[in-house]
Amino acid sequence: MKKFVSDIIFDQLKLKTESENDLAVTSTNLGEFLLEEFEVKNSEESKLYKKQPGKYKLLSIPSPLELSKKRIAKAVDVFAGVLQSLVGEIKIKDRVLVVGLGNRHISADSLGTQVIKNINITFGGNYPKVMAVCPSVLGLTGIETYDIVSGIIDKVKPTIIIFIDSLCASSSSRLGKSIQVTNTGICPGSGIGNRRKCLSGDLANKVVSIGVPLLIYASTFVSESLYQKGIDLQRINSTMQSAKNLANMGKFVTLLKDLRDVLNTDLEEIVTLKDIEECTQILANIISKAINKSLGVDALN
């Protein structure tokens, strides 16, 4: 679980309008889908935005539970096009390794492993060679994900690698409703403060990372809910100062202090969607079919 394309960065970029350091975010309406894109072009921008140089794309979709079969098919077509723009032309001589990251025993972290189930494996011939693997997580194997993946890469020598994993969201509005993709690597565990060795973008000629926010910190959810009501630290502090000058307001000031402490506390509990199993299955279906289509092996279904 990690956050390689930060929701926060997209939100901040929309708020910036006058700075010379703004990254240009391109928004494209695709019917009921919205595609947002930006590119970190050099090391200077990388330091400024704390992102690896590369292309970043965010596809916002309706809630998976609201999608009919027809709308799912449309989502597959749209996301396949997004992938194709990063993967480029696929040649028969290409060797593609699809890596499903995460823990298959936890629904919210099983996206990568569920995608792998529906990837069309090929053995060459008239198609590029498509391989797939689920390295699992350190807690189950006792082996770093990087060590497993890099060992496999050394043996099979892929020209293209596609990573898939669950993400930790910075906004509840993103949960299960955005597919994020970049042509940079991925750092396992970074979204939940448990950073492992990064799977970098130089592991193959082309590396594409795909993720969906399926978890969120309780502290993020609480802060977001309060902010929607106009309650933030500045307002609380201002109200406290006013209340201190009034008689018989001691209990109210104490209440405000307690509320401020909640906003300043990192609640490490992680929450997810109520219907997470069904949502994950639908999203995995969309992503796997889009990968097959972008690789030109969808006809093997």
Short mmCIF file of C-alpha atoms in Angstrom, two decimals:
data_model
loop_
_atom_site.label_atom_id
_atom_site.label_comp_id
_atom_site.label_asym_id
_atom_site.label_seq_id
_atom_site.Cartn_x
_atom_site.Cartn_y
_atom_site.Cartn_z
CA MET A 1 0.00 0.00 0.00
CA LYS A 2 1.54 3.27 -1.04
CA LYS A 3 0.90 6.59 -2.69
CA PHE A 4 3.13 7.06 -5.72
CA VAL A 5 0.96 9.65 -7.47
CA SER A 6 -0.01 11.98 -4.66
CA ASP A 7 -3.63 13.09 -4.48
CA ILE A 8 -2.33 16.03 -2.47
CA ILE A 9 -0.16 17.21 -5.35
CA PHE A 10 -3.11 17.20 -7.74
CA ASP A 11 -5.21 19.18 -5.25
CA GLN A 12 -2.44 21.72 -4.61
CA LEU A 13 -1.74 22.22 -8.30
CA LYS A 14 -5.35 23.16 -8.91
CA LEU A 15 -5.09 25.86 -6.23
CA LYS A 16 -1.93 27.42 -7.69
CA THR A 17 -2.56 30.01 -10.38
CA GLU A 18 0.14 32.70 -10.15
CA SER A 19 3.39 30.96 -9.17
CA GLU A 20 6.13 30.59 -11.77
CA ASN A 21 6.76 27.13 -10.32
CA ASP A 22 3.34 25.79 -11.27
CA LEU A 23 3.24 22.47 -13.06
CA ALA A 24 0.79 22.49 -15.94
CA VAL A 25 -2.04 20.05 -15.23
CA THR A 26 -4.03 19.07 -18.30
CA SER A 27 -7.64 18.03 -17.67
CA THR A 28 -9.61 16.12 -20.28
CA ASN A 29 -13.28 15.20 -19.99
CA LEU A 30 -13.95 11.72 -21.38
CA GLY A 31 -17.68 11.43 -20.93
CA GLU A 32 -18.23 10.43 -17.32
CA PHE A 33 -14.47 10.06 -16.78
CA LEU A 34 -11.94 12.81 -16.10
CA LEU A 35 -8.26 12.47 -17.00
CA GLU A 36 -5.73 14.76 -15.28
CA GLU A 37 -2.09 14.74 -16.39
CA PHE A 38 1.17 16.45 -15.54
CA GLU A 39 4.86 15.82 -16.12
CA VAL A 40 7.89 16.31 -13.89
CA LYS A 41 10.52 17.14 -16.50
CA ASN A 42 13.83 17.46 -14.67
CA SER A 43 15.70 17.14 -11.37
CA GLU A 44 14.81 20.69 -10.32
CA GLU A 45 11.09 20.01 -10.65
CA SER A 46 11.64 16.65 -8.97
CA LYS A 47 13.05 18.37 -5.88
CA LEU A 48 10.35 21.04 -5.91
CA TYR A 49 7.40 18.64 -6.17
CA LYS A 50 9.05 15.66 -4.43
CA LYS A 51 8.25 13.37 -7.37
CA GLN A 52 10.50 11.37 -9.66
CA PRO A 53 10.84 12.78 -13.19
CA GLY A 54 8.16 11.26 -15.38
CA LYS A 55 4.56 11.43 -16.55
CA TYR A 56 1.69 11.24 -14.06
CA LYS A 57 -1.93 10.53 -14.95
CA LEU A 58 -5.06 10.38 -12.78
CA LEU A 59 -8.27 8.90 -14.18
CA SER A 60 -11.32 9.70 -12.07
CA ILE A 61 -14.18 7.22 -12.43
CA PRO A 62 -17.65 6.77 -10.92
CA SER A 63 -18.07 4.50 -7.90
CA PRO A 64 -17.37 0.90 -9.05
CA LEU A 65 -20.64 -0.31 -7.53
CA GLU A 66 -22.57 2.08 -9.82
CA LEU A 67 -21.00 0.77 -13.03
CA SER A 68 -23.07 -1.39 -15.37
CA LYS A 69 -21.40 -3.88 -17.72
CA LYS A 70 -21.58 -1.30 -20.51
CA ARG A 71 -19.96 1.38 -18.37
CA ILE A 72 -17.28 -1.06 -17.20
CA ALA A 73 -16.46 -1.80 -20.85
CA LYS A 74 -16.16 1.94 -21.46
CA ALA A 75 -13.85 2.29 -18.44
CA VAL A 76 -11.67 -0.51 -19.86
CA ASP A 77 -11.41 1.27 -23.22
CA VAL A 78 -10.57 4.61 -21.62
CA PHE A 79 -7.96 3.23 -19.24
CA ALA A 80 -6.42 1.08 -21.97
CA GLY A 81 -5.86 4.28 -23.93
CA VAL A 82 -4.21 5.91 -20.90
CA LEU A 83 -1.90 2.90 -20.51
CA GLN A 84 -1.12 2.82 -24.20
CA SER A 85 0.07 6.43 -24.03
CA LEU A 86 2.73 5.39 -21.51
CA VAL A 87 3.59 1.89 -22.72
CA GLY A 88 3.81 2.91 -26.35
CA GLU A 89 3.80 0.56 -29.31
CA ILE A 90 4.03 -3.10 -28.32
CA LYS A 91 6.18 -5.29 -30.51
CA ILE A 92 6.19 -9.08 -30.80
CA LYS A 93 9.75 -9.19 -29.51
CA ASP A 94 8.76 -7.39 -26.27
CA ARG A 95 8.87 -9.26 -22.98
CA VAL A 96 6.29 -7.88 -20.54
CA LEU A 97 6.33 -8.65 -16.81
CA VAL A 98 3.15 -7.75 -14.90
CA VAL A 99 3.73 -7.58 -11.14
CA GLY A 100 0.78 -7.67 -8.72
CA LEU A 101 1.93 -6.18 -5.42
CA GLY A 102 0.15 -6.43 -2.09
CA ASN A 103 -1.30 -8.93 0.37
CA ARG A 104 -3.88 -11.33 -1.07
CA HIS A 105 -5.27 -12.00 2.44
CA ILE A 106 -6.38 -8.38 2.97
CA SER A 107 -9.16 -7.21 0.64
CA ALA A 108 -8.06 -3.57 0.50
CA ASP A 109 -4.48 -4.59 -0.31
CA SER A 110 -5.30 -7.38 -2.76
CA LEU A 111 -5.83 -5.29 -5.91
CA GLY A 112 -2.51 -6.27 -7.48
CA THR A 113 -2.94 -9.97 -6.79
CA GLN A 114 -6.50 -9.96 -8.18
CA VAL A 115 -5.41 -8.21 -11.38
CA ILE A 116 -2.84 -10.94 -12.04
CA LYS A 117 -5.56 -13.60 -12.07
CA ASN A 118 -6.96 -12.16 -15.30
CA ILE A 119 -3.79 -11.26 -17.17
CA ASN A 120 -3.47 -13.21 -20.42
CA ILE A 121 -0.17 -15.09 -20.26
CA THR A 122 1.51 -15.78 -23.59
CA PHE A 123 4.51 -17.77 -24.74
CA GLY A 124 5.56 -15.74 -27.75
CA GLY A 125 4.39 -16.69 -31.24
CA ASN A 126 2.26 -13.94 -32.74
CA TYR A 127 2.13 -12.05 -29.45
CA PRO A 128 4.63 -10.38 -27.16
CA LYS A 129 5.68 -12.63 -24.29
CA VAL A 130 3.51 -11.71 -21.29
CA MET A 131 4.51 -12.96 -17.84
CA ALA A 132 2.92 -12.30 -14.44
CA VAL A 133 3.93 -12.72 -10.81
CA CYS A 134 2.70 -11.89 -7.29
CA PRO A 135 5.71 -11.47 -4.97
CA SER A 136 3.47 -10.96 -1.90
CA VAL A 137 4.66 -8.88 1.08
CA LEU A 138 7.58 -9.00 3.49
CA GLY A 139 5.33 -9.99 6.39
CA LEU A 140 4.30 -13.21 4.60
CA THR A 141 7.51 -14.18 2.82
CA GLY A 142 10.26 -12.74 5.00
CA ILE A 143 11.86 -11.47 1.78
CA GLU A 144 11.91 -7.89 0.56
CA THR A 145 9.62 -7.35 -2.43
CA TYR A 146 12.51 -5.67 -4.24
CA ASP A 147 14.72 -8.73 -3.82
CA ILE A 148 12.06 -11.06 -5.23
CA VAL A 149 11.19 -8.81 -8.18
CA SER A 150 14.78 -7.92 -9.05
CA GLY A 151 15.73 -11.61 -8.95
CA ILE A 152 12.94 -12.46 -11.38
CA ILE A 153 13.92 -9.57 -13.63
CA ASP A 154 17.51 -10.82 -13.78
CA LYS A 155 16.24 -14.17 -15.05
CA VAL A 156 13.44 -13.24 -17.47
CA LYS A 157 14.86 -9.87 -18.61
CA PRO A 158 11.60 -8.03 -19.42
CA THR A 159 11.60 -5.00 -21.69
CA ILE A 160 8.42 -3.67 -20.04
CA ILE A 161 7.31 -3.95 -16.40
CA ILE A 162 3.83 -3.07 -15.12
CA PHE A 163 3.31 -2.76 -11.35
CA ILE A 164 -0.16 -2.79 -9.77
CA ASP A 165 -0.98 -2.04 -6.14
CA SER A 166 -3.42 -0.49 -3.68
CA LEU A 167 -2.75 3.08 -2.52
CA CYS A 168 -3.35 5.08 0.63
CA ALA A 169 -5.57 8.07 -0.22
CA SER A 170 -5.23 11.67 0.92
CA SER A 171 -8.93 12.34 0.25
CA SER A 172 -12.00 10.19 0.88
CA SER A 173 -13.38 11.36 -2.48
CA ARG A 174 -10.62 9.37 -4.19
CA LEU A 175 -11.37 6.05 -2.47
CA GLY A 176 -12.09 3.47 -5.15
CA LYS A 177 -12.85 6.23 -7.65
CA SER A 178 -9.51 7.05 -9.25
CA ILE A 179 -6.91 5.02 -11.10
CA GLN A 180 -3.45 6.51 -10.92
CA VAL A 181 -0.65 5.65 -13.32
CA THR A 182 2.90 6.84 -13.93
CA ASN A 183 5.94 5.78 -15.91
CA THR A 184 8.16 5.95 -12.83
CA GLY A 185 8.84 3.28 -10.21
CA ILE A 186 7.07 2.55 -6.94
CA CYS A 187 8.14 2.47 -3.27
CA PRO A 188 6.33 -0.26 -1.28
CA GLY A 189 4.90 0.85 2.05
CA SER A 190 5.47 4.60 1.64
CA GLY A 191 1.77 5.42 1.91
CA ILE A 192 1.51 3.86 5.38
CA GLY A 193 4.86 5.04 6.71
CA ASN A 194 6.56 1.69 6.15
CA ARG A 195 8.81 2.48 3.21
CA ARG A 196 10.67 -0.46 1.69
CA LYS A 197 13.34 -0.44 -1.01
CA CYS A 198 11.94 1.24 -4.11
CA LEU A 199 11.26 -0.57 -7.37
CA SER A 200 12.81 2.05 -9.61
CA GLY A 201 12.00 3.09 -13.14
CA ASP A 202 15.30 1.76 -14.49
CA LEU A 203 14.48 -1.93 -13.92
CA ALA A 204 13.46 -2.20 -17.58
CA ASN A 205 13.30 -0.10 -20.75
CA LYS A 206 9.77 0.92 -19.75
CA VAL A 207 8.19 0.80 -16.28
CA VAL A 208 4.54 1.65 -15.61
CA SER A 209 3.01 1.78 -12.12
CA ILE A 210 -0.76 1.53 -11.59
CA GLY A 211 -2.61 2.07 -8.34
CA VAL A 212 -6.03 2.76 -6.84
CA PRO A 213 -6.57 4.49 -3.47
CA LEU A 214 -8.43 1.91 -1.37
CA LEU A 215 -7.39 2.91 2.15
CA ILE A 216 -7.25 6.14 4.15
CA TYR A 217 -5.88 7.16 7.52
CA ALA A 218 -8.54 7.87 10.15
CA SER A 219 -6.78 11.19 10.88
CA THR A 220 -7.14 12.22 7.23
CA PHE A 221 -10.82 11.33 7.23
CA VAL A 222 -11.48 13.26 10.48
CA SER A 223 -9.54 16.35 9.37
CA GLU A 224 -11.27 16.33 5.99
CA SER A 225 -14.73 16.05 7.58
CA LEU A 226 -14.03 18.97 9.94
CA TYR A 227 -12.53 21.07 7.15
CA GLN A 228 -15.70 20.65 5.09
CA LYS A 229 -17.51 22.37 7.99
CA GLY A 230 -14.96 25.17 8.03
CA ILE A 231 -13.25 23.85 11.17
CA ASP A 232 -9.46 24.10 11.09
CA LEU A 233 -6.65 24.99 13.51
CA GLN A 234 -6.72 28.68 12.62
CA ARG A 235 -10.43 29.00 13.35
CA ILE A 236 -10.14 27.01 16.58
CA ASN A 237 -7.23 29.13 17.86
CA SER A 238 -9.04 32.34 16.98
CA THR A 239 -12.20 31.22 18.77
CA MET A 240 -10.18 30.16 21.81
CA GLN A 241 -8.61 33.60 22.09
CA SER A 242 -12.02 35.24 21.94
CA ALA A 243 -13.51 32.82 24.48
CA LYS A 244 -10.72 33.41 27.01
CA ASN A 245 -11.81 37.02 27.34
CA LEU A 246 -15.37 36.04 28.26
CA ALA A 247 -16.64 34.94 31.66
CA ASN A 248 -17.74 31.36 32.38
CA MET A 249 -16.19 30.04 29.18
CA GLY A 250 -13.67 27.68 30.79
CA LYS A 251 -15.44 24.50 29.69
CA PHE A 252 -15.81 25.80 26.16
CA VAL A 253 -12.11 26.64 25.97
CA THR A 254 -11.28 23.14 27.23
CA LEU A 255 -13.51 21.67 24.53
CA LEU A 256 -11.70 23.68 21.87
CA LYS A 257 -8.33 22.56 23.22
CA ASP A 258 -9.43 18.94 23.02
CA LEU A 259 -10.62 19.47 19.45
CA ARG A 260 -7.31 21.09 18.54
CA ASP A 261 -5.45 18.15 20.04
CA VAL A 262 -7.45 15.78 17.84
CA LEU A 263 -6.48 17.73 14.72
CA ASN A 264 -2.83 17.69 15.81
CA THR A 265 -2.84 13.95 16.51
CA ASP A 266 -1.87 11.38 13.91
CA LEU A 267 -4.54 8.69 14.15
CA GLU A 268 -2.72 5.70 12.73
CA GLU A 269 -5.82 3.58 12.25
CA ILE A 270 -6.51 2.86 8.60
CA VAL A 271 -10.05 2.57 7.26
CA THR A 272 -11.45 1.49 3.91
CA LEU A 273 -14.68 1.17 1.95
CA LYS A 274 -17.63 -0.74 3.36
CA ASP A 275 -17.98 -2.85 0.19
CA ILE A 276 -14.25 -3.20 -0.34
CA GLU A 277 -14.29 -6.81 -1.62
CA GLU A 278 -16.75 -6.11 -4.42
CA CYS A 279 -15.13 -2.78 -5.30
CA THR A 280 -11.69 -4.37 -5.52
CA GLN A 281 -12.98 -7.15 -7.78
CA ILE A 282 -14.59 -4.66 -10.18
CA LEU A 283 -11.51 -2.44 -10.28
CA ALA A 284 -9.22 -5.44 -10.80
CA ASN A 285 -11.43 -6.53 -13.69
CA ILE A 286 -11.18 -3.08 -15.32
CA ILE A 287 -7.42 -2.84 -14.88
CA SER A 288 -6.62 -6.39 -16.03
CA LYS A 289 -8.74 -6.06 -19.18
CA ALA A 290 -7.18 -2.66 -19.92
CA ILE A 291 -3.68 -4.14 -19.55
CA ASN A 292 -4.55 -7.04 -21.87
CA LYS A 293 -5.95 -4.60 -24.42
CA SER A 294 -2.97 -2.22 -24.23
CA LEU A 295 -0.61 -5.18 -24.77
CA GLY A 296 -2.65 -6.49 -27.71
CA VAL A 297 -3.49 -9.82 -26.05
CA ASP A 298 -7.17 -9.15 -25.23
CA ALA A 299 -8.23 -11.42 -28.10
CA LEU A 300 -6.99 -14.39 -26.04
CA ASN A 301 -9.89 -14.05 -23.56
#
